[in-house]
mmCIF file of C-alpha atoms and ligand atoms in Angstrom:
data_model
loop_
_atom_site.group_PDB
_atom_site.id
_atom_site.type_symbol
_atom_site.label_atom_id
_atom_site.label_comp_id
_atom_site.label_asym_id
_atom_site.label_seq_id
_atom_site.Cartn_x
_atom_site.Cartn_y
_atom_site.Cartn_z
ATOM 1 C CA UNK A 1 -3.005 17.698 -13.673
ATOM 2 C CA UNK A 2 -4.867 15.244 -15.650
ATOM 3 C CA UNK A 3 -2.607 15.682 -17.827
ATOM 4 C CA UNK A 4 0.431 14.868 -15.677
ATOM 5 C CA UNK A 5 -1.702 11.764 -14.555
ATOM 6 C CA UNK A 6 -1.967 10.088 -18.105
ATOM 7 C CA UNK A 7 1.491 10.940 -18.887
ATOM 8 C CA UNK A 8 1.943 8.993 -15.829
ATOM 9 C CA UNK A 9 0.022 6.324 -16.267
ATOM 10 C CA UNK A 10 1.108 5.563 -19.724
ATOM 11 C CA UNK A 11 4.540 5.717 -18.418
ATOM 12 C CA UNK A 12 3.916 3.128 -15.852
ATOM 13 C CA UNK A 13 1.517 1.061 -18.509
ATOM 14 C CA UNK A 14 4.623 1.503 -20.890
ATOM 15 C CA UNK A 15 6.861 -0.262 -18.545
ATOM 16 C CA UNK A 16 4.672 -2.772 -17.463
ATOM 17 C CA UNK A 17 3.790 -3.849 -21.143
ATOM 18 C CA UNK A 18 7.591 -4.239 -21.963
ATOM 19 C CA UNK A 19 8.076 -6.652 -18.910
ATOM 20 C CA UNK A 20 5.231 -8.716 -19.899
ATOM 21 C CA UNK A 21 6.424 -8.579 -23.141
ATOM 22 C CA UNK A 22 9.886 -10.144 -22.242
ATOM 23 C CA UNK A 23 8.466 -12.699 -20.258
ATOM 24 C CA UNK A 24 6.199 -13.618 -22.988
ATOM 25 C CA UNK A 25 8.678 -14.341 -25.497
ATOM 26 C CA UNK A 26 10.301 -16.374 -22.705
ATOM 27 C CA UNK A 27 7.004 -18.371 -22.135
ATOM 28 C CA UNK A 28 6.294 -19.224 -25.908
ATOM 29 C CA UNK A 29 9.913 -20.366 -26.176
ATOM 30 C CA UNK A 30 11.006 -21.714 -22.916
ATOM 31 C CA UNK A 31 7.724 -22.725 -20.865
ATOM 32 C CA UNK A 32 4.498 -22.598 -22.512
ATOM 33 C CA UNK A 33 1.591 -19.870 -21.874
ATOM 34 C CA UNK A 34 1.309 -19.475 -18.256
ATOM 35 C CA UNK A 35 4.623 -18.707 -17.442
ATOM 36 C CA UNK A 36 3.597 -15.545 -16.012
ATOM 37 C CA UNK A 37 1.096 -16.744 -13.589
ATOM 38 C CA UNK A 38 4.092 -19.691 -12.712
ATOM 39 C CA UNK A 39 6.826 -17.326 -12.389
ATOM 40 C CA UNK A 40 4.566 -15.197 -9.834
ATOM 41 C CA UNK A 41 3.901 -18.252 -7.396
ATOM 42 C CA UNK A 42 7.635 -18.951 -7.950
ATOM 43 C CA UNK A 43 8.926 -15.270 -7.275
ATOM 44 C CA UNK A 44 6.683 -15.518 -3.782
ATOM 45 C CA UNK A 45 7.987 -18.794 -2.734
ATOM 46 C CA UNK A 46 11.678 -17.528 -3.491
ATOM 47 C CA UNK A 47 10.601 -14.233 -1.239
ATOM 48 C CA UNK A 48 9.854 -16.598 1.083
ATOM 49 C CA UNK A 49 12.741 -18.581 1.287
ATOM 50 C CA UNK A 50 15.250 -15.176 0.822
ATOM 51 C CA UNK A 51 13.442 -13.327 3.401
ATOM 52 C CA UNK A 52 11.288 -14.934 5.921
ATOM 53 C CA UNK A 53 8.604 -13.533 7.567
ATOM 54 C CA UNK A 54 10.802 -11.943 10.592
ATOM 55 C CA UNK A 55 13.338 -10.169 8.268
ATOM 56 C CA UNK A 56 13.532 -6.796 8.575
ATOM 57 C CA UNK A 57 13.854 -3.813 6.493
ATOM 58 C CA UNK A 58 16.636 -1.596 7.053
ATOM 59 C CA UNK A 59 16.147 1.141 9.381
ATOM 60 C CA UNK A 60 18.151 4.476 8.361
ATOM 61 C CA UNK A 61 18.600 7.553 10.656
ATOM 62 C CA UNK A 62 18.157 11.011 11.406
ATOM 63 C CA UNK A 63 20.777 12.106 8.952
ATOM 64 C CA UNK A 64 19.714 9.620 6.233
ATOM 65 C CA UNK A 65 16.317 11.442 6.048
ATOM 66 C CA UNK A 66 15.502 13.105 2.116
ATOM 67 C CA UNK A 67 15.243 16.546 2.189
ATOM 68 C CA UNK A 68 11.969 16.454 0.540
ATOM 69 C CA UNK A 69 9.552 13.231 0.323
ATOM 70 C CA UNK A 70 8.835 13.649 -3.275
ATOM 71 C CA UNK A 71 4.722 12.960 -3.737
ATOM 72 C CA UNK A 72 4.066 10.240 -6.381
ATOM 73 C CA UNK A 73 0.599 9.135 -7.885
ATOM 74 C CA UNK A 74 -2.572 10.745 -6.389
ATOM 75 C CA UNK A 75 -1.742 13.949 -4.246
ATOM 76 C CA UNK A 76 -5.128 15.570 -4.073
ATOM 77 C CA UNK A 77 -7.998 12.975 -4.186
ATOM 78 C CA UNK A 78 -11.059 14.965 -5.703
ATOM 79 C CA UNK A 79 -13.513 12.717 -4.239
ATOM 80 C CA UNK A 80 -16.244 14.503 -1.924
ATOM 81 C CA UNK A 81 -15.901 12.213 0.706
ATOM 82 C CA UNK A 82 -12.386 12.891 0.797
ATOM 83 C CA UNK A 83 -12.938 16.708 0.308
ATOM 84 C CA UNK A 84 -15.667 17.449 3.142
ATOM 85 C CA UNK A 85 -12.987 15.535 5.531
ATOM 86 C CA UNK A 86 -10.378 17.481 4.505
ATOM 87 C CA UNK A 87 -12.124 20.521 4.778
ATOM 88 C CA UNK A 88 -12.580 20.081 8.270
ATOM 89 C CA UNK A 89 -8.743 19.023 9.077
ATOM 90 C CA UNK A 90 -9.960 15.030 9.075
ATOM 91 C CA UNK A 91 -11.318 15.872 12.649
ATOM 92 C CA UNK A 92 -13.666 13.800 11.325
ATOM 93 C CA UNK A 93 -12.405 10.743 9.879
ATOM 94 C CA UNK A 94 -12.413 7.101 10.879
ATOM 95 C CA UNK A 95 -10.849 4.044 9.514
ATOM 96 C CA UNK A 96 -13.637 1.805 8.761
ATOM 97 C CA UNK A 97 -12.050 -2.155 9.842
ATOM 98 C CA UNK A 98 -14.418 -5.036 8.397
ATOM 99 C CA UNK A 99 -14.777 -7.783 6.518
ATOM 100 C CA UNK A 100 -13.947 -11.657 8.160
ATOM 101 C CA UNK A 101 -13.223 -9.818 11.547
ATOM 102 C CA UNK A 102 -14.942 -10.686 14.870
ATOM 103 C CA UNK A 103 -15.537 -6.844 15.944
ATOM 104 C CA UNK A 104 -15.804 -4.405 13.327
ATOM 105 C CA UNK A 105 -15.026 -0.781 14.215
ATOM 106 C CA UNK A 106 -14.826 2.562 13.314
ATOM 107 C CA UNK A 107 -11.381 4.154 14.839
ATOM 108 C CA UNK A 108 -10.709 7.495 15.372
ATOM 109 C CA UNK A 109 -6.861 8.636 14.969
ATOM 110 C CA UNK A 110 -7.218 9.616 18.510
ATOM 111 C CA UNK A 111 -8.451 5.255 18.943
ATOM 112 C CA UNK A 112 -5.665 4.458 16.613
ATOM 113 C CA UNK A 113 -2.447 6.606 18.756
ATOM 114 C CA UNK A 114 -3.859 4.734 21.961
ATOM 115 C CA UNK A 115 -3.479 1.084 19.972
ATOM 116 C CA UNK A 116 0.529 0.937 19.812
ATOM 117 C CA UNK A 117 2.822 3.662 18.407
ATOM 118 C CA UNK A 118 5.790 2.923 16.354
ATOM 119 C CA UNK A 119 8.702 4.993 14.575
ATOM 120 C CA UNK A 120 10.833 3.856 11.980
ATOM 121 C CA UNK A 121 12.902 5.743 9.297
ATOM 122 C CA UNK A 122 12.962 3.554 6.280
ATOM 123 C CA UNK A 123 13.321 4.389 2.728
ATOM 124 C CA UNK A 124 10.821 4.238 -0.116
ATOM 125 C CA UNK A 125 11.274 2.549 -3.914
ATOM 126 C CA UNK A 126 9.204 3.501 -6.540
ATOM 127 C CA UNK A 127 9.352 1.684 -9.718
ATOM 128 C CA UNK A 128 9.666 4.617 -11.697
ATOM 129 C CA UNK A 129 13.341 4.858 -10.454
ATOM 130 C CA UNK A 130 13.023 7.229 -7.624
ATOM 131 C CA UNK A 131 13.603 6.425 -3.487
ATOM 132 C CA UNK A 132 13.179 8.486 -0.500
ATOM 133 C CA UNK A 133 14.243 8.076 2.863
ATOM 134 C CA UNK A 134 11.368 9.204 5.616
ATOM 135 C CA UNK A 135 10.264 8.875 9.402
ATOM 136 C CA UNK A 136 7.207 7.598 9.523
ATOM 137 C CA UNK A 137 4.861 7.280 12.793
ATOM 138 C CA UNK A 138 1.954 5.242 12.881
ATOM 139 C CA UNK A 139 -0.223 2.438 14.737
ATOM 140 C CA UNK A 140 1.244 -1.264 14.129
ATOM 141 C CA UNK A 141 -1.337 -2.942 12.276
ATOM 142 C CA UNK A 142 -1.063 -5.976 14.297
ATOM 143 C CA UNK A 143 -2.621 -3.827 16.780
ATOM 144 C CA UNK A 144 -5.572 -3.078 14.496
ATOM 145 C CA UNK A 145 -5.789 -6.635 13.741
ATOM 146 C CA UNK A 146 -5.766 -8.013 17.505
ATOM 147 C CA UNK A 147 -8.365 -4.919 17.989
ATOM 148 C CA UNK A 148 -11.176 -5.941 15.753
ATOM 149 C CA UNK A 149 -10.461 -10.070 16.220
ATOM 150 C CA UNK A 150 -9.389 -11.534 12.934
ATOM 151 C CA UNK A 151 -11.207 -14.745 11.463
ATOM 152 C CA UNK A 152 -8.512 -17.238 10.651
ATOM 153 C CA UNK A 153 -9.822 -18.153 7.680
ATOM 154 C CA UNK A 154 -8.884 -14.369 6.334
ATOM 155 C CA UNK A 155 -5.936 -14.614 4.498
ATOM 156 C CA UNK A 156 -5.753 -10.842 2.972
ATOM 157 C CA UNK A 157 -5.805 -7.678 4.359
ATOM 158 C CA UNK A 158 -7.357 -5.277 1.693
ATOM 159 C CA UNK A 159 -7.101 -1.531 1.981
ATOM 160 C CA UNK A 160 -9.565 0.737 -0.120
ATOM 161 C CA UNK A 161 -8.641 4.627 -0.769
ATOM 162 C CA UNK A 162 -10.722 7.523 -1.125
ATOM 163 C CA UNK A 163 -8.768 8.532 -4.545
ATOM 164 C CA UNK A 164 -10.134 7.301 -7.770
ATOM 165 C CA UNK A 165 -7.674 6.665 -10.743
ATOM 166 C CA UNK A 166 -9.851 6.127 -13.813
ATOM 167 C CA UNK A 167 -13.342 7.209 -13.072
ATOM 168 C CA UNK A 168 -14.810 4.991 -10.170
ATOM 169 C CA UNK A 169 -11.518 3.046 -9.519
ATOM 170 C CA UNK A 170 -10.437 3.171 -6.619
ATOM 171 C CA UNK A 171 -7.042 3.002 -5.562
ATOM 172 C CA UNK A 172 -6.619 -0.324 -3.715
ATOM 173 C CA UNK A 173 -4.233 -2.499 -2.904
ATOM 174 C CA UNK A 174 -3.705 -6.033 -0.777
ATOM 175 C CA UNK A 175 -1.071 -7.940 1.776
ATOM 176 C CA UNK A 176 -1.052 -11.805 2.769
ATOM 177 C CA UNK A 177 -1.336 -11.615 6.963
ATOM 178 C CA UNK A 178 1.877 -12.558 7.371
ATOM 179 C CA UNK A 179 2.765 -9.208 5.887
ATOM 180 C CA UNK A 180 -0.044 -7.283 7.621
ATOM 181 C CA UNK A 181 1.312 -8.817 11.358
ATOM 182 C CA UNK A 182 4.950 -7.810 10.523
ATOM 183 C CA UNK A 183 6.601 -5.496 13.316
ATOM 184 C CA UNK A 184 7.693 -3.414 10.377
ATOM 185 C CA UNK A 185 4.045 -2.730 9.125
ATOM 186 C CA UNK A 186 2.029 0.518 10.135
ATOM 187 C CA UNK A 187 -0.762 2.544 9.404
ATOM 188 C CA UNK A 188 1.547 5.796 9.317
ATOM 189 C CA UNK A 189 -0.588 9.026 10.526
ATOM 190 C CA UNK A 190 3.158 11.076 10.183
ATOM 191 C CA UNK A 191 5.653 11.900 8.068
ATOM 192 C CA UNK A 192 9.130 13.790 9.633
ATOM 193 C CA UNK A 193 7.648 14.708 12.461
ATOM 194 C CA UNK A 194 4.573 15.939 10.910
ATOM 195 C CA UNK A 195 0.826 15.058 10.618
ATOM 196 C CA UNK A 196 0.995 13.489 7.214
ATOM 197 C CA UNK A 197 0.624 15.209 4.337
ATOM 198 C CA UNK A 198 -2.023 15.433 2.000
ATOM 199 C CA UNK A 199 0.291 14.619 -0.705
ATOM 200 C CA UNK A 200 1.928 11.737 0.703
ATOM 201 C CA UNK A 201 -1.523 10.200 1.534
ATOM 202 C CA UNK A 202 -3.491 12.230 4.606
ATOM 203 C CA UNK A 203 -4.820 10.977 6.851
ATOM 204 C CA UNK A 204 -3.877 7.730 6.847
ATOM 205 C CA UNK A 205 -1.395 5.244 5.166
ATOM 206 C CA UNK A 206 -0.008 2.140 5.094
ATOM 207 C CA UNK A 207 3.658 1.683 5.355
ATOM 208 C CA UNK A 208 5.241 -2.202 4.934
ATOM 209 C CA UNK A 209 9.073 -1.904 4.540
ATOM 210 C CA UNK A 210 9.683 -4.355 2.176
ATOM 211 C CA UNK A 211 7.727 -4.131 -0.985
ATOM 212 C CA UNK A 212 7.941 -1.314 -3.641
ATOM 213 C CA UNK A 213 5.964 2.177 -3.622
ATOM 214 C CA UNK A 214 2.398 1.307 -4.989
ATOM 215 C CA UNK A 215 2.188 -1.097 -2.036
ATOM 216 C CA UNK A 216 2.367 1.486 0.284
ATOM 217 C CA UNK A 217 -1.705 2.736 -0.046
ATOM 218 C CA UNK A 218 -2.465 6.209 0.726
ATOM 219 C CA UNK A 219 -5.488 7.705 2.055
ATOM 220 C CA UNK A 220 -7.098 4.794 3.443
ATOM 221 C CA UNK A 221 -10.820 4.998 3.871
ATOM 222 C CA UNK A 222 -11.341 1.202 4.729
ATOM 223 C CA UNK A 223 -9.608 -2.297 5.335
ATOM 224 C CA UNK A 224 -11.359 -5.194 4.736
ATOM 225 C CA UNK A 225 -10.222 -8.718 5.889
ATOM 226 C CA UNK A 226 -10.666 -11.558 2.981
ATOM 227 C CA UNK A 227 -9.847 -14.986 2.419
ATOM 228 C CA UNK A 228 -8.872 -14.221 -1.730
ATOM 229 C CA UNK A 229 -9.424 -11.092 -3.730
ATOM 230 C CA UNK A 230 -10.765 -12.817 -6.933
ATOM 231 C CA UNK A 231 -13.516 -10.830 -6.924
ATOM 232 C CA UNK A 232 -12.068 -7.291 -5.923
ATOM 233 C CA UNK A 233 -11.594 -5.164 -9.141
ATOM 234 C CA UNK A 234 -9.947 -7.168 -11.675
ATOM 235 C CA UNK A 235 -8.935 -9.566 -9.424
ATOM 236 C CA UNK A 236 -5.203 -8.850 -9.172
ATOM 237 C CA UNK A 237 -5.073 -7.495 -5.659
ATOM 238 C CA UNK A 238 -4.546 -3.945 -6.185
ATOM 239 C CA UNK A 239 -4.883 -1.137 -8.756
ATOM 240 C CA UNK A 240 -1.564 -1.412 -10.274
ATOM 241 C CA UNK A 241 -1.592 -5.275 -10.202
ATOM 242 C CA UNK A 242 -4.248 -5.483 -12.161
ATOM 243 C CA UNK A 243 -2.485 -3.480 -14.793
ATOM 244 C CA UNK A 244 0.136 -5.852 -14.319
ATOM 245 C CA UNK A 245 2.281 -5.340 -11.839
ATOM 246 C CA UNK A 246 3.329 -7.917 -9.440
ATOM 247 C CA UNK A 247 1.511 -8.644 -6.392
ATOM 248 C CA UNK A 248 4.741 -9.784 -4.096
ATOM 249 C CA UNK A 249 6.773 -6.254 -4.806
ATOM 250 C CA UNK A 250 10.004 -7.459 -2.813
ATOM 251 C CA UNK A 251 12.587 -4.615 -2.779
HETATM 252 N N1 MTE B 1 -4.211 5.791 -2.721
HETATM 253 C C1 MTE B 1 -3.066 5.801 -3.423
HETATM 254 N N2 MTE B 1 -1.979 5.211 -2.884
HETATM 255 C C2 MTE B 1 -0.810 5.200 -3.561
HETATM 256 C C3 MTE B 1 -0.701 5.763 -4.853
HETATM 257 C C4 MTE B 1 -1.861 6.382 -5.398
HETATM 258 O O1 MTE B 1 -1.867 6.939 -6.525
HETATM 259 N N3 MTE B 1 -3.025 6.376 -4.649
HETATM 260 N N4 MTE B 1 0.503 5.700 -5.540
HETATM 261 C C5 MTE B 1 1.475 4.702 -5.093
HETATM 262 C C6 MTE B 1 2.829 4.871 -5.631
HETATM 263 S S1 MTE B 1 3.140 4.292 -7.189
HETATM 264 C C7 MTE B 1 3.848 5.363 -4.864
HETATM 265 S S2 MTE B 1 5.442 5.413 -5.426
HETATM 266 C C8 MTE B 1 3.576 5.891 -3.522
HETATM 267 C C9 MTE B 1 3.977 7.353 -3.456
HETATM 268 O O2 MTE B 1 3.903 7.812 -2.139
HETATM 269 P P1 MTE B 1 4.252 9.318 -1.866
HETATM 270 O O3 MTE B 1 3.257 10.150 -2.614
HETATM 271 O O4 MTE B 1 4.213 9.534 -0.403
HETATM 272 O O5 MTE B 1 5.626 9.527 -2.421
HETATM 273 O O6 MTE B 1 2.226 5.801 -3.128
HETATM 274 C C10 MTE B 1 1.558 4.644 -3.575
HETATM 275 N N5 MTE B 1 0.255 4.610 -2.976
HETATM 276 MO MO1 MO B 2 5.397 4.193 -7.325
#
């Protein structure tokens, strides 16, 4: 398995490193050094203008649904946090919600079904060249969010997972509020008509419909409400960003 995992990794790292290489040699001849950190800002504000904030993913249906959600990334997190909840069937869990909120809480799943239940069957892009189309179920985040009283000075929702990729790196990953308050955007507590699985991220995950797969955080332990993530891991905004990835993963 760890094996699988660096394969993995390097894969990912691979493909990464030859993007950033092609942009380079477009930024030494075309633009100067910071192209990269340019063409980000400039890839957001064309997401913005292509898709405003009330577009909607595409919604597929019964038929359209994969046979099998294939599992990607972390599908057993080894941490003992993670394990002793596990063990007992997550009876146990809560979603810890803090950070630049009025009311921080600890929610049950049982807190999180009463908050406001959506369904939507949309499909899934992974960079790696793979999609998969699956019914998800879960509480609106924009529930969560009116629930616990936002500041409006937070500007990012962060979510932290229990699995760790390199040895005490946590998966994490980030959305702008806008994102987070999107009709579209759930903390999904079901895949196909069942309780997640561990796999595909038990508990808990979030599902936005219209970024790529490492957006889409599994096994959430926390979410944290910020107003900039300079100083959360490397600083990118998530695990994979801060290998390189984009931040805005539009589909
Ligand atoms: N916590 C956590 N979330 C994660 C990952 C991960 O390794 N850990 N992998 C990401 C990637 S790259 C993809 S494609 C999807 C895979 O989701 P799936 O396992 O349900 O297919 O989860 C994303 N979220
Ligand atoms: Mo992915």
């Amino acid at each position: 398995m760890t094996d699988r995992r660096s394969f993995l990794h390097m894969t990912l790292v691979g493909a990464a490193g030859i993007l950033v290489a092609g942009c380079d040699r477009i930024s030494q001849t075309m633009w100067g050094p910071d192209v990269l950190g340019k063409a980000e800002g400039l890839n957001r504000r064309v997401q913005a203008l292509l898709s405003p904030s009330s577009s909607m993913a595409k919604e597929y249906t019964e038929a359209d649904i994969s046979p099998t959600f294939h599992p990607n990334g972390t599908t057993m997190p080894t941490t003992p946090a993670y394990r002793a909840l596990m063990a007992n069937d997550f009876r146990d869990y809560r979603l810890q919600v803090g950070g630049m909120v009025n009311r921080p809480a600890m929610l049950s799943m049982d807190d999180l079904k009463r908050l406001d239940l959506r369904t939507q069957i949309t499909r899934h892009d992974c960079v790696e060249g793979w999609s998969a189309i699956g019914k998800w179920q879960g509480t609106a985040l924009s529930a969560v969010l009116d629930h616990v009283g936002v500041d409006p000075k937070a500007r990012y929702v962060m979510f932290h997972c229990f699995d760790e990729m390199d040895e005490d790196t946590p998966y994490y990953e980030s959305i702008d509020i806008t994102e987070a308050r999107h009709p579209q955007t759930l903390l999904a507590f079901a895949l196909n008509d069942k309780p997640l699985p561990v796999p595909n991220g038990a508990p808990l995950r979030l599902r936005i419909g219209r970024q790529l797969g490492y957006k889409q955080a599994k096994y959430l332990a926390r979410i944290e409400l910020v107003s900039s993530f300079e100083d959360i891991g490397d600083g990118q905004g998530g695990y994979w960003e801060d290998q390189g990835y984009e931040w805005y993963a539009g589909i």
